[in-house]
mmCIF file of C-alpha atoms and ligand atoms in Angstrom:
data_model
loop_
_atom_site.group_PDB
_atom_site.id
_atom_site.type_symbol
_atom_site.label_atom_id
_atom_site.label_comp_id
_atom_site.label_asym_id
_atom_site.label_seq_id
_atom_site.Cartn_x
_atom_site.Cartn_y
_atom_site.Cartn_z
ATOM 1 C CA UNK H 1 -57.491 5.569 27.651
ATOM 2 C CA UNK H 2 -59.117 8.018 30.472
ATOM 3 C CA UNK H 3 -62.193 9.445 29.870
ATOM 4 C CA UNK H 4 -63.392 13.074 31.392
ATOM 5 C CA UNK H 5 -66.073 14.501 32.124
ATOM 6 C CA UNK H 6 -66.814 17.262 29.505
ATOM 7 C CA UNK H 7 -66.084 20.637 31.244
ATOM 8 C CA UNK H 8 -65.089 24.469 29.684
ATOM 9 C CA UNK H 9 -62.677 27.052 30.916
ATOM 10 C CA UNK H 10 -61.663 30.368 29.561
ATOM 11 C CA UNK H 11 -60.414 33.593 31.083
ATOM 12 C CA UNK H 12 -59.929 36.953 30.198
ATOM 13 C CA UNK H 13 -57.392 39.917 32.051
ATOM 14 C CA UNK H 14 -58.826 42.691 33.255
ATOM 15 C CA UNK H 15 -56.289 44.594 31.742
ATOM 16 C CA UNK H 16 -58.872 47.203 30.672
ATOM 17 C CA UNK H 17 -62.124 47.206 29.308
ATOM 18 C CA UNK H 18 -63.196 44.213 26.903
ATOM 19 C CA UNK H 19 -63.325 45.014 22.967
ATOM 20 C CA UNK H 20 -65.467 43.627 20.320
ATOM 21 C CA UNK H 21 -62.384 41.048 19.363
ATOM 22 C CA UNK H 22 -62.682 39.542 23.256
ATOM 23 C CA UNK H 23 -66.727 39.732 22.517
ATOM 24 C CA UNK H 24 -66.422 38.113 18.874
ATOM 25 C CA UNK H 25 -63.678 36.067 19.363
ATOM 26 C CA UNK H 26 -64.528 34.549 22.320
ATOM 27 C CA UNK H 27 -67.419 35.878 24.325
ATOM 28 C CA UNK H 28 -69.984 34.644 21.636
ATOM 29 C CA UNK H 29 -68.729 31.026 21.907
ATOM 30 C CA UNK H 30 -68.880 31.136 26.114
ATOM 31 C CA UNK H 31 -72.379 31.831 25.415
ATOM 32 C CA UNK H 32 -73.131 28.863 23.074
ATOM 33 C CA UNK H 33 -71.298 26.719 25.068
ATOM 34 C CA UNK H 34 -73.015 27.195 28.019
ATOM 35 C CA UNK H 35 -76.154 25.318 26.674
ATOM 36 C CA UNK H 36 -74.695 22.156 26.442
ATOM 37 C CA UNK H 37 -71.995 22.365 28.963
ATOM 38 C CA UNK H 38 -70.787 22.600 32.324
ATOM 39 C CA UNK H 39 -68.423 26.216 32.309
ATOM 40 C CA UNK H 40 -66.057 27.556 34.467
ATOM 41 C CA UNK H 41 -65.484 31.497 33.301
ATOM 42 C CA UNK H 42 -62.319 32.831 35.064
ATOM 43 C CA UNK H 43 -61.053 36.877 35.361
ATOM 44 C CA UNK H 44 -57.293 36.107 35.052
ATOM 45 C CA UNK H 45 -56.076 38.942 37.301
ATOM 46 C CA UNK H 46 -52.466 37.232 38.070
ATOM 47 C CA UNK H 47 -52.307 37.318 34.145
ATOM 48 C CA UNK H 48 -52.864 41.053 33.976
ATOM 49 C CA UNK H 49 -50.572 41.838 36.792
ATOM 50 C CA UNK H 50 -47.722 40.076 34.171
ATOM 51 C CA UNK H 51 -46.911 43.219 32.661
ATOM 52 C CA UNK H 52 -46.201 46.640 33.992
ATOM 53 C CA UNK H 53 -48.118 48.089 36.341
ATOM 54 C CA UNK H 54 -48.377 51.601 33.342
ATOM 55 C CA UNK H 55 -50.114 48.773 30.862
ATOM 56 C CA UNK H 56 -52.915 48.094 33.448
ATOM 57 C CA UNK H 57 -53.301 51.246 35.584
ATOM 58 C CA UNK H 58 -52.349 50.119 38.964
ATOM 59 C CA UNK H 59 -54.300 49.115 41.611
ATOM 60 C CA UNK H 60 -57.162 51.421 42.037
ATOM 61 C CA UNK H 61 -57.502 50.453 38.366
ATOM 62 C CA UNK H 62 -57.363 46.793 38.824
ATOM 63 C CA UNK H 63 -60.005 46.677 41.190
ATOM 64 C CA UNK H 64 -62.370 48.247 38.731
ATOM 65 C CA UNK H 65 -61.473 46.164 35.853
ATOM 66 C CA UNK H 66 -61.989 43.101 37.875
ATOM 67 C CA UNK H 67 -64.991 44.073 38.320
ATOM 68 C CA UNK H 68 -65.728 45.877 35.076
ATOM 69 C CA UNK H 69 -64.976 42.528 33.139
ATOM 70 C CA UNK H 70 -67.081 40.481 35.687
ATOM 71 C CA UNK H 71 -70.119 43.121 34.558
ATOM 72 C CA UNK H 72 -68.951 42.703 30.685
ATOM 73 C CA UNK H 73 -69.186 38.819 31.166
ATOM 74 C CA UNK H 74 -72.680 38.805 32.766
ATOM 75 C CA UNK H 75 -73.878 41.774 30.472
ATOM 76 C CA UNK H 76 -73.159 39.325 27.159
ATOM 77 C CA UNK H 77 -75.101 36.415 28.709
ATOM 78 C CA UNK H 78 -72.866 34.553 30.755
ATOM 79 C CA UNK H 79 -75.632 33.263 33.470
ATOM 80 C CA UNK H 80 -73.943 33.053 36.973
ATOM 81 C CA UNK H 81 -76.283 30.715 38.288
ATOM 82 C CA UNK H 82 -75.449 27.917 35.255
ATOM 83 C CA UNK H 83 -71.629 28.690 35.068
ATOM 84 C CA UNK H 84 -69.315 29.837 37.418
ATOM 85 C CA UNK H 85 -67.880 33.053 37.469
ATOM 86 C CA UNK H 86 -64.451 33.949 39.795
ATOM 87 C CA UNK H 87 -61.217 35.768 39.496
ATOM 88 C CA UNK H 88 -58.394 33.993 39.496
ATOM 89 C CA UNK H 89 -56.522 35.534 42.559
ATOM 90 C CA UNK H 90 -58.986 34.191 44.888
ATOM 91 C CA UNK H 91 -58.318 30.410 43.798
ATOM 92 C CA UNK H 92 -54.840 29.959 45.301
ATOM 93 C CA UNK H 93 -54.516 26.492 44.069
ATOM 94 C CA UNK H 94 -54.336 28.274 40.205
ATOM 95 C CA UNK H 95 -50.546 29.734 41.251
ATOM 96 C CA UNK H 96 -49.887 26.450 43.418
ATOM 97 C CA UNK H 97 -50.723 24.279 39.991
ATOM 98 C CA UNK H 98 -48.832 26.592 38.271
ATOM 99 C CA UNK H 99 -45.505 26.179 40.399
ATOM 100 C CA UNK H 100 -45.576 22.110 39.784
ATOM 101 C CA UNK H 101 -46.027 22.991 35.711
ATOM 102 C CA UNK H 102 -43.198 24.895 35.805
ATOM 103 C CA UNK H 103 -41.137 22.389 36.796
ATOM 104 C CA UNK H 104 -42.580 20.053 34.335
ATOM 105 C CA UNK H 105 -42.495 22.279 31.309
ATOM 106 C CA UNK H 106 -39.540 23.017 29.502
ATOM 107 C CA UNK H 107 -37.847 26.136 29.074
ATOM 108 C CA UNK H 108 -37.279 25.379 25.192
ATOM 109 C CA UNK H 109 -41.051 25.016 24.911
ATOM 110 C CA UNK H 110 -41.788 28.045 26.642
ATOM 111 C CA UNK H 111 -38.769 29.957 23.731
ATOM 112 C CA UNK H 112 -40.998 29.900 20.958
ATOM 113 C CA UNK H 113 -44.144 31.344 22.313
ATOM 114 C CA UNK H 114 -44.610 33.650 20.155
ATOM 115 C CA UNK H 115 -46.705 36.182 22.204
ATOM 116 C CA UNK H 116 -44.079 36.364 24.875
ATOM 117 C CA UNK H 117 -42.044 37.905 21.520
ATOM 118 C CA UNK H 118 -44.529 40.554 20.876
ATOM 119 C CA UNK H 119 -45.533 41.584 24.286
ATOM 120 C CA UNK H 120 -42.237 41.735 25.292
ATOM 121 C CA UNK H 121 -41.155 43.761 22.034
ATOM 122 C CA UNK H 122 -37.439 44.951 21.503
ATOM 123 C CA UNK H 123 -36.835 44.765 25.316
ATOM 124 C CA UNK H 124 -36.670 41.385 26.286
ATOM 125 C CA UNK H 125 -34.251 41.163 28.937
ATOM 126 C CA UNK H 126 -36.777 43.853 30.802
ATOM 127 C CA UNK H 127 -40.118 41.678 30.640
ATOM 128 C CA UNK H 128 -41.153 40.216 33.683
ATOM 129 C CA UNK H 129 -40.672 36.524 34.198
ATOM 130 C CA UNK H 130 -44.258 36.415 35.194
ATOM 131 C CA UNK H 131 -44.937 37.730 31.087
ATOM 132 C CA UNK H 132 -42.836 34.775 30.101
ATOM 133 C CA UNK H 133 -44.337 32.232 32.400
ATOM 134 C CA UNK H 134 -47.789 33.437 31.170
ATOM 135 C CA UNK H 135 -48.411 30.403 28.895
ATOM 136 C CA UNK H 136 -47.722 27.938 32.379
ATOM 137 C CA UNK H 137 -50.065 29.825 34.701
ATOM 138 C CA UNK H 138 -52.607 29.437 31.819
ATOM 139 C CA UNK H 139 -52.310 25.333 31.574
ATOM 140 C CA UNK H 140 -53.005 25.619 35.321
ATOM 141 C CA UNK H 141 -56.140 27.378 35.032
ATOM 142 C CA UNK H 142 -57.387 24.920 32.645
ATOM 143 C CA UNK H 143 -56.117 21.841 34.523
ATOM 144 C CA UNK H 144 -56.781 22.531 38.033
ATOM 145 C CA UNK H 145 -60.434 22.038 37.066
ATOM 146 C CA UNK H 146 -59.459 19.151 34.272
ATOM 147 C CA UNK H 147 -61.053 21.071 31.650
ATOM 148 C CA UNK H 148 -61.318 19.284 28.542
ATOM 149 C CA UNK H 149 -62.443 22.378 26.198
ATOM 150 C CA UNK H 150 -60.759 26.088 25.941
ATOM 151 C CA UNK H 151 -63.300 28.602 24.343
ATOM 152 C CA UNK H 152 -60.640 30.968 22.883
ATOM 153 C CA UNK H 153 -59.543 33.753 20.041
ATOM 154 C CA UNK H 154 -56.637 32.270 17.200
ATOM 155 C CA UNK H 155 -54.471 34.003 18.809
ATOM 156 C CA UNK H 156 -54.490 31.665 21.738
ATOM 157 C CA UNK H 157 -53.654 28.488 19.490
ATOM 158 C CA UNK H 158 -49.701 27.958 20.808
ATOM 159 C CA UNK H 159 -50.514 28.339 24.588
ATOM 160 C CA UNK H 160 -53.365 25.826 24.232
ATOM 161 C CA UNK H 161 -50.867 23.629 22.569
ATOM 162 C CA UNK H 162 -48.021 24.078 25.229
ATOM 163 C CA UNK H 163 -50.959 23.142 27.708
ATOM 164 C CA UNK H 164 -51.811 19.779 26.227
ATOM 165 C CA UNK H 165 -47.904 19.238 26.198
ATOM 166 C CA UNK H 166 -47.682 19.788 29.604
ATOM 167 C CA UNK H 167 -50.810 17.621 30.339
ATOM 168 C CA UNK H 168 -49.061 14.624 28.125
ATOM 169 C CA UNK H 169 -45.406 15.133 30.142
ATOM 170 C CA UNK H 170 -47.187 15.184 33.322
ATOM 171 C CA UNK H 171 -49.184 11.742 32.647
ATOM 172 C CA UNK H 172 -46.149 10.177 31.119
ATOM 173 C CA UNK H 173 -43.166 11.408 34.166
ATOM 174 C CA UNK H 174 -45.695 10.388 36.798
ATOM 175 C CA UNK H 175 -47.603 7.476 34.824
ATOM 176 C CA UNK H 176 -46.577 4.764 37.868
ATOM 177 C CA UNK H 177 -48.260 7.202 40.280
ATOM 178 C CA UNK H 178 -50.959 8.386 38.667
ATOM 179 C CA UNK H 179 -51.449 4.739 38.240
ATOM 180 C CA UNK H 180 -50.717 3.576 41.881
ATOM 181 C CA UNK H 181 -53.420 6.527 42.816
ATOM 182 C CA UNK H 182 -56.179 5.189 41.455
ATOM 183 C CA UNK H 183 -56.327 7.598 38.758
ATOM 184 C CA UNK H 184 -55.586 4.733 35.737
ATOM 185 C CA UNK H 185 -53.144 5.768 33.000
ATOM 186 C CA UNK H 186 -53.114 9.669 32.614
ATOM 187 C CA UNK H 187 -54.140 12.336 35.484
ATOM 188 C CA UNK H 188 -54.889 15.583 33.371
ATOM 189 C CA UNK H 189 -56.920 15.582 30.019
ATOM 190 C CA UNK H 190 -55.284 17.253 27.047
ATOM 191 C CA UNK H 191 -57.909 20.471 26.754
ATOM 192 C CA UNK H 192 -59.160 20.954 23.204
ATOM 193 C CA UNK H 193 -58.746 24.584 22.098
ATOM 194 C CA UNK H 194 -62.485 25.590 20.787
ATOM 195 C CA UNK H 195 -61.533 28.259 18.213
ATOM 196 C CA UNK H 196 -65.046 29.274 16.331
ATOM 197 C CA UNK H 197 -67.405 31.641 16.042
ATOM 198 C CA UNK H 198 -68.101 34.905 13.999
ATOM 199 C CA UNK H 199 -64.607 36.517 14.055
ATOM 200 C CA UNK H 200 -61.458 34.310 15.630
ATOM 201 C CA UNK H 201 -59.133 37.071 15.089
ATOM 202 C CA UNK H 202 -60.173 40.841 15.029
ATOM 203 C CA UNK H 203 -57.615 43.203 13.844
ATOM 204 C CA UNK H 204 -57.032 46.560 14.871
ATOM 205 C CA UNK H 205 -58.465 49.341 13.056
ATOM 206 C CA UNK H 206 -55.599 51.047 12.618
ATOM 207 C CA UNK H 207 -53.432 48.646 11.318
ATOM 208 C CA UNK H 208 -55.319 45.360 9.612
ATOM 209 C CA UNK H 209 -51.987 43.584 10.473
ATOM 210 C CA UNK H 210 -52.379 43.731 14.371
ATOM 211 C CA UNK H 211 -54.765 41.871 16.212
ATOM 212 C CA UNK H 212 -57.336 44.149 18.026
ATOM 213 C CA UNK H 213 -56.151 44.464 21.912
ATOM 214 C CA UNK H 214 -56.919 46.096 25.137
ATOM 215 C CA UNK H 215 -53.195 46.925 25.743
ATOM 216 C CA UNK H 216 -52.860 48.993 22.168
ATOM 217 C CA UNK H 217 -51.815 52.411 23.544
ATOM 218 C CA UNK H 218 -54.109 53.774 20.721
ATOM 219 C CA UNK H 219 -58.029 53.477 21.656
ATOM 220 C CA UNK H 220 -59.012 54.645 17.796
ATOM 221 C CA UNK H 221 -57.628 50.959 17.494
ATOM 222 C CA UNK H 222 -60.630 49.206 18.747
ATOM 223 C CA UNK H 223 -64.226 49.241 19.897
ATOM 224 C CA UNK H 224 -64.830 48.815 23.455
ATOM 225 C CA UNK H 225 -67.561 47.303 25.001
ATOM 226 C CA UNK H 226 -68.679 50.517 26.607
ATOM 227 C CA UNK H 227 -68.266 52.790 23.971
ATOM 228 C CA UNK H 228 -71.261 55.395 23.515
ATOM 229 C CA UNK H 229 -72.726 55.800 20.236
ATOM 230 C CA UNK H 230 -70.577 58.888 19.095
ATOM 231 C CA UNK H 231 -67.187 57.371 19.886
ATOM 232 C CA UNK H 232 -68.535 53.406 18.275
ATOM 233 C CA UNK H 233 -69.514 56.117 15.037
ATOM 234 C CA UNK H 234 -66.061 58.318 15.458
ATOM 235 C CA UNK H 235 -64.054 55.233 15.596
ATOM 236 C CA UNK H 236 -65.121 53.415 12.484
ATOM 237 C CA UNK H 237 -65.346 57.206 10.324
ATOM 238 C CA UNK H 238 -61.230 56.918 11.766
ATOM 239 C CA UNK H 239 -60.474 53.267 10.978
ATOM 240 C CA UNK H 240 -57.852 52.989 8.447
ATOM 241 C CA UNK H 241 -59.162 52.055 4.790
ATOM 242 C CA UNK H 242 -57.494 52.010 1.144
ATOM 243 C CA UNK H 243 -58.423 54.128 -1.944
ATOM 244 C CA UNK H 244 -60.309 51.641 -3.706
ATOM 245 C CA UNK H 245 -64.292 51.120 -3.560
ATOM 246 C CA UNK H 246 -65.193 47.680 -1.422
ATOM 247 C CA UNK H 247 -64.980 44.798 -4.037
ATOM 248 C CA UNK H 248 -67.999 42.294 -4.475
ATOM 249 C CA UNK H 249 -66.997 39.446 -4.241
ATOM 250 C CA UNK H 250 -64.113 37.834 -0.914
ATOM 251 C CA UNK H 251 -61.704 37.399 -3.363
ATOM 252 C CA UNK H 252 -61.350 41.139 -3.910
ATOM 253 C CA UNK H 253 -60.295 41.462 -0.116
ATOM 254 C CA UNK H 254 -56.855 39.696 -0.614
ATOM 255 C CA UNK H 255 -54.163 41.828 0.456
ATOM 256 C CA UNK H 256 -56.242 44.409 2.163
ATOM 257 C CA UNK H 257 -56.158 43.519 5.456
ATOM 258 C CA UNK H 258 -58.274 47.249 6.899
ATOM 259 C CA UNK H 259 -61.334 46.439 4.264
ATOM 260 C CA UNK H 260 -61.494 42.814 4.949
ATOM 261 C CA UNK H 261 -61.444 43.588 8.807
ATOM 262 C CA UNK H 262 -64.165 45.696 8.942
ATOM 263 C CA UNK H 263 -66.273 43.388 6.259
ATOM 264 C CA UNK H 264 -65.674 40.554 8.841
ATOM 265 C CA UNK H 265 -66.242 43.065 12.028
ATOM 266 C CA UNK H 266 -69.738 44.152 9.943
ATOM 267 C CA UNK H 267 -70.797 40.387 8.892
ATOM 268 C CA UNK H 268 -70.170 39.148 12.332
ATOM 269 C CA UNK H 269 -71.962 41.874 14.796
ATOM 270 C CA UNK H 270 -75.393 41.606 12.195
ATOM 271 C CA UNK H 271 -74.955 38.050 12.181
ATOM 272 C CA UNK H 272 -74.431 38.028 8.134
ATOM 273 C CA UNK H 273 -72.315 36.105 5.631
ATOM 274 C CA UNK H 274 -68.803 38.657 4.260
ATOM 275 C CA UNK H 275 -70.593 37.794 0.861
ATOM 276 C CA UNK H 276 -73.575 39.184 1.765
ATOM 277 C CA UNK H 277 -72.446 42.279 2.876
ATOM 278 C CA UNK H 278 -69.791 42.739 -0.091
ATOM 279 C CA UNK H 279 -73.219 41.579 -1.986
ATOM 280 C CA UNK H 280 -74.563 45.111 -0.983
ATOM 281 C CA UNK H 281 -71.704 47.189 -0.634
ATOM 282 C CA UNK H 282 -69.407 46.306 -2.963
ATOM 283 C CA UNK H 283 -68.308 49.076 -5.644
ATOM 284 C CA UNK H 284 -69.599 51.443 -3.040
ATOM 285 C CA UNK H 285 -67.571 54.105 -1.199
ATOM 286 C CA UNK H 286 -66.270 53.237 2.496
ATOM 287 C CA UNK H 287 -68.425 55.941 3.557
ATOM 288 C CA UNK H 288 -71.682 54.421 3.200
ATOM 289 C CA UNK H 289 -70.596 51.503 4.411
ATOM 290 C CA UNK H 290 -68.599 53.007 7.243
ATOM 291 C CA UNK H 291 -72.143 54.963 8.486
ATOM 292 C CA UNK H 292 -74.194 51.409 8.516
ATOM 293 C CA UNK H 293 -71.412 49.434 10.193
ATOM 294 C CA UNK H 294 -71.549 52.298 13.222
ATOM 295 C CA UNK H 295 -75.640 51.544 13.552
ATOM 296 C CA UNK H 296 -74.659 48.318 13.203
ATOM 297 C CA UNK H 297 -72.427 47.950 16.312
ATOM 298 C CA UNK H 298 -74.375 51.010 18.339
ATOM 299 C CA UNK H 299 -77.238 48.080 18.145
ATOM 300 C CA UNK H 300 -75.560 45.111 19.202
ATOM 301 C CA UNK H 301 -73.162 47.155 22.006
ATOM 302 C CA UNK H 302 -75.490 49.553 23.354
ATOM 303 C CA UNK H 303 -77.526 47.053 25.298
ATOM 304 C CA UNK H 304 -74.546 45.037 26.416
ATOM 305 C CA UNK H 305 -72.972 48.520 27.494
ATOM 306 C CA UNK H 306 -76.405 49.835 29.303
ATOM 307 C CA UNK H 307 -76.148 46.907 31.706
ATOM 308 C CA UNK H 308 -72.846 47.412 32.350
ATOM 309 C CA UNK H 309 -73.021 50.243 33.585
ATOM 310 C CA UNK H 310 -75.975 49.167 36.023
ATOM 311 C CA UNK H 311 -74.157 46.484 36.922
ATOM 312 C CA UNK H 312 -70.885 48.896 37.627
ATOM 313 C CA UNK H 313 -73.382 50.735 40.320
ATOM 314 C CA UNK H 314 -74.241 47.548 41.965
ATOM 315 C CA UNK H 315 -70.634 46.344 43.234
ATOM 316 C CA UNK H 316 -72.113 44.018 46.360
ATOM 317 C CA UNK H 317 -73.829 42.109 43.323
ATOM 318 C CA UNK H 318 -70.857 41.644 41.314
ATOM 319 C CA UNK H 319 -68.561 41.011 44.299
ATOM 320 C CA UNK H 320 -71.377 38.640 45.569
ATOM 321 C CA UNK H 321 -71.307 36.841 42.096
ATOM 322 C CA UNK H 322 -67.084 36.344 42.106
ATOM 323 C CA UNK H 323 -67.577 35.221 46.137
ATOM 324 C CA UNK H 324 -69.872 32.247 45.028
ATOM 325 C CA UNK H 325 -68.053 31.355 41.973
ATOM 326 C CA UNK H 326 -64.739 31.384 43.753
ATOM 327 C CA UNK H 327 -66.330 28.777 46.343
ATOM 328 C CA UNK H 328 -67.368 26.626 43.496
ATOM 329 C CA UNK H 329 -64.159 27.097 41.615
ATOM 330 C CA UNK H 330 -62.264 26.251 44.606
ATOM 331 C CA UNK H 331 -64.811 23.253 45.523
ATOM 332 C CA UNK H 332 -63.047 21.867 42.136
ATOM 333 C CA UNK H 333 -59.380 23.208 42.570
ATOM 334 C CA UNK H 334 -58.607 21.976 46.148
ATOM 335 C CA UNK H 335 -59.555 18.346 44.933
ATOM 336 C CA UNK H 336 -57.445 18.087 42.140
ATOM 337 C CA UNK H 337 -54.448 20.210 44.064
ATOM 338 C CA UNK H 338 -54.508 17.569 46.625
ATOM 339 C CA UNK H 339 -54.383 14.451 43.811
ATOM 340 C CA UNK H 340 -51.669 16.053 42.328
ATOM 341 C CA UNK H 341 -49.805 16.234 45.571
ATOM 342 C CA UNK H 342 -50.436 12.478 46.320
ATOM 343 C CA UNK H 343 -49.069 11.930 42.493
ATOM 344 C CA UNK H 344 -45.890 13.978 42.986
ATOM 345 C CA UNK H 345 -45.180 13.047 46.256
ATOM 346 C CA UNK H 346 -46.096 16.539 48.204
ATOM 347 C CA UNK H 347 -47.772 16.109 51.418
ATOM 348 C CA UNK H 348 -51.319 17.412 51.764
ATOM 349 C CA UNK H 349 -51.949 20.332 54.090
HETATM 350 N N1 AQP K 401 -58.483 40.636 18.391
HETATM 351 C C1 AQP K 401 -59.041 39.521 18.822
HETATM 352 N N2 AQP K 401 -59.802 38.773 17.988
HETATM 353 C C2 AQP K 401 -60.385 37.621 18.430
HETATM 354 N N3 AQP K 401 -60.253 37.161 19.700
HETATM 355 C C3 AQP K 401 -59.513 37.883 20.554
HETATM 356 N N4 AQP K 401 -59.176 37.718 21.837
HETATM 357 C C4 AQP K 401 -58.398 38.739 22.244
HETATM 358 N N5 AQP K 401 -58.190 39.588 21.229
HETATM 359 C C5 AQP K 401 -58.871 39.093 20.156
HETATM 360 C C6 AQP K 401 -59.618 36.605 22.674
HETATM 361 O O1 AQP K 401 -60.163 37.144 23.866
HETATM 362 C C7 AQP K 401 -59.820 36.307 24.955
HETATM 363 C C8 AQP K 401 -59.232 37.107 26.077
HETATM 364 O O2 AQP K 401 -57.945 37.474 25.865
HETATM 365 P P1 AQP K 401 -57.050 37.979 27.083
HETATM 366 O O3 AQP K 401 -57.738 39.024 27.835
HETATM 367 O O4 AQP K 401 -56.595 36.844 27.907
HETATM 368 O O5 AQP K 401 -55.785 38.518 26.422
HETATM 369 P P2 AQP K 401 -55.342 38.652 24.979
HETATM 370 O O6 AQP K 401 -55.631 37.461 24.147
HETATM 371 O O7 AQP K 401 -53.905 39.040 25.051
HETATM 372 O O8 AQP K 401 -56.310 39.811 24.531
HETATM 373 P P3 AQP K 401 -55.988 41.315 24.393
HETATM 374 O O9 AQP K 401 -57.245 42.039 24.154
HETATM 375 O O10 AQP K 401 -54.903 41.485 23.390
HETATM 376 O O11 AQP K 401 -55.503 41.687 25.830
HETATM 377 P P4 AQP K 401 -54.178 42.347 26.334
HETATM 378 O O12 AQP K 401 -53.935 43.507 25.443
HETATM 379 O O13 AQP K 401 -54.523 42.726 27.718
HETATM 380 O O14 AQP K 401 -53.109 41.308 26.273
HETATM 381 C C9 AQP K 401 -58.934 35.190 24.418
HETATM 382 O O15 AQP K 401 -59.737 34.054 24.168
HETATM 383 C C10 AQP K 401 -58.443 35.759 23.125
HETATM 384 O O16 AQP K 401 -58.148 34.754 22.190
#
């Protein structure tokens, strides 16, 4: 069997500005993983463009968030100089990738992702067949650098599956080649999705049944990295709740999704156990514990949000940052573009 070298990639969209899910959910782990591994951190802008151009803000907007999200990833401790930090668009070899998947995956593969079904809602036949081709682009990222980890939210879980499926058809329709290349019996690892930390899936806060998002029309519905102190403290008085008093023990959570949201939101951001902090609060009012988890997040956002903003007012650094990591991305991509041209029988340019 083929062994790889040990190597991370994730991505976010600059769709708008990142929210405590993309920080719990993900962010967090980038940060561990960067002490023990090599890490490739991506902004997926040809991911963001997927939907319509209302969802995202157009291009003036784009440019910001590319940038905005490149500030949110150094401002949470992603170190430039140990991983490497690009957006996507600048990588051609990500699309290029992407092209050969798509003629490897299989359209009755690509019919059950299920969020294809929820972005694309009751309109279907409208979404763009970039939205529906999402989960192929996203195997390229991760496999034009033969990354063998995925840092990622739950909600990720099917497209990192579909990847590793189209890592396994690729190896097995072109095992001769891959073979005859010098590359022994399998080209592309099958990436491992890495789904830990704090909080995997975040809900919104007004509705414990939806996953926190950027694109939720509503902003009450999440936290924002760059929220000020008033509107962290306005939009936890607003989250949704039930009648009854917080219970004190997990068990007393089932089947209320708001209350066990914002116990999980609470125990993750002060790095606590959701027993401890039913421990305090339980058979307490929501208000109480409503005030605390505001200070709570003001303290762990505030200082990511502060450098933000400097960041935000020094664009040649940021720009200068995505410039280098795009050369080392692309150090990576062109190398493995170019095997998988020899495997399929493309020429090299
Ligand atoms: N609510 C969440 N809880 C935990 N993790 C989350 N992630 C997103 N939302 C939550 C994780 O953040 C990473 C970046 O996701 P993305 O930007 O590629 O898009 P997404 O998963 O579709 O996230 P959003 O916020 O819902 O974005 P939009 O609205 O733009 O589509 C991923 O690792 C994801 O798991």
């Amino acid at each position: 069997m083929a062994q790889f070298k040990p190597l991370v990639f994730s991505g976010m969209q600059p769709t708008h500005t990142l929210h405590i899910g993309n920080y719990l959910g993900a962010i967090l782990n980038w940060i561990r993983m960067q002490q023990t591994h090599d890490c490739i951190y991506c902004v997926v802008d040809l991911h963001a463009i997927t939907q319509a151009p209302s969802v995202w803000g157009g291009p003036t907007q784009l440019r910001r968030a590319i940038r905005e999200v490149t500030a949110a990833y150094i401002a949470c401790g992603v170190d430039p100089k140990k991983s490497v930090i690009f957006n996507q668009s600048q990588v051609p070899e990500h699309a290029e990738l992407a092209w050969v998947f798509n003629c490897v995956a299989r359209l009755g593969w690509l019919n059950r992702m299920t969020q294809f079904k929820e972005k694309a809602g009751k309109d279907r036949e409208n979404a763009s067949i970039g939205l529906y081709d999402y989960p192929v682009l996203m195997a390229a990222d991760i496999l034009v650098y033969r990354a063998t980890h995925v840092p990622v939210g739950e909600d990720q879980k099917q497209h990192l599956e579909l990847a590793r499926d189209i890592a396994k058809k690729f190896n097995l329709d072109f095992a001769s080649d891959i073979a005859a290349n010098g590359h022994g019996d399998a080209y592309f690892p099958e990436p491992e999705p890495m789904i830990q930390g704090p909080a995997t899936r975040v809900m919104s806060l007004r509705d414990g049944t939806k996953k926190m998002s950027k694109s939720d029309p509503s902003d009450l519905s999440r936290i924002n990295l760059t929220d000020d102190a008033d509107t962290i403290a306005q939009k936890i008085r607003r989250a949704k709740t039930d009648p009854e008093p917080l219970p004190s023990e997990a068990k007393g959570l089932e089947g209320r999704a708001e209350a066990e949201n914002l116990v999980g939101i609470f125990a993750a951001l002060a790095d606590r156990s959701p027993e401890s902090v039913l421990a305090q609060y339980g058979g307490g009012q929501f208000s109480t514990f409503k005030q605390d988890l505001a200070d709570v997040a003001v303290t762990k956002l505030a200082p990511i949000a502060s450098e933000m903003r400097r960041l935000m007012d020094d664009q040649s650094y940021v720009d200068g940052v995505l410039r280098d990591g795009a050369q080392r991305a692309r150090a990576i991509a062109s190398g493995v573009m170019g095997d998988v041209k020899d495997i399929v029988g493309l020429l090299r340019s």
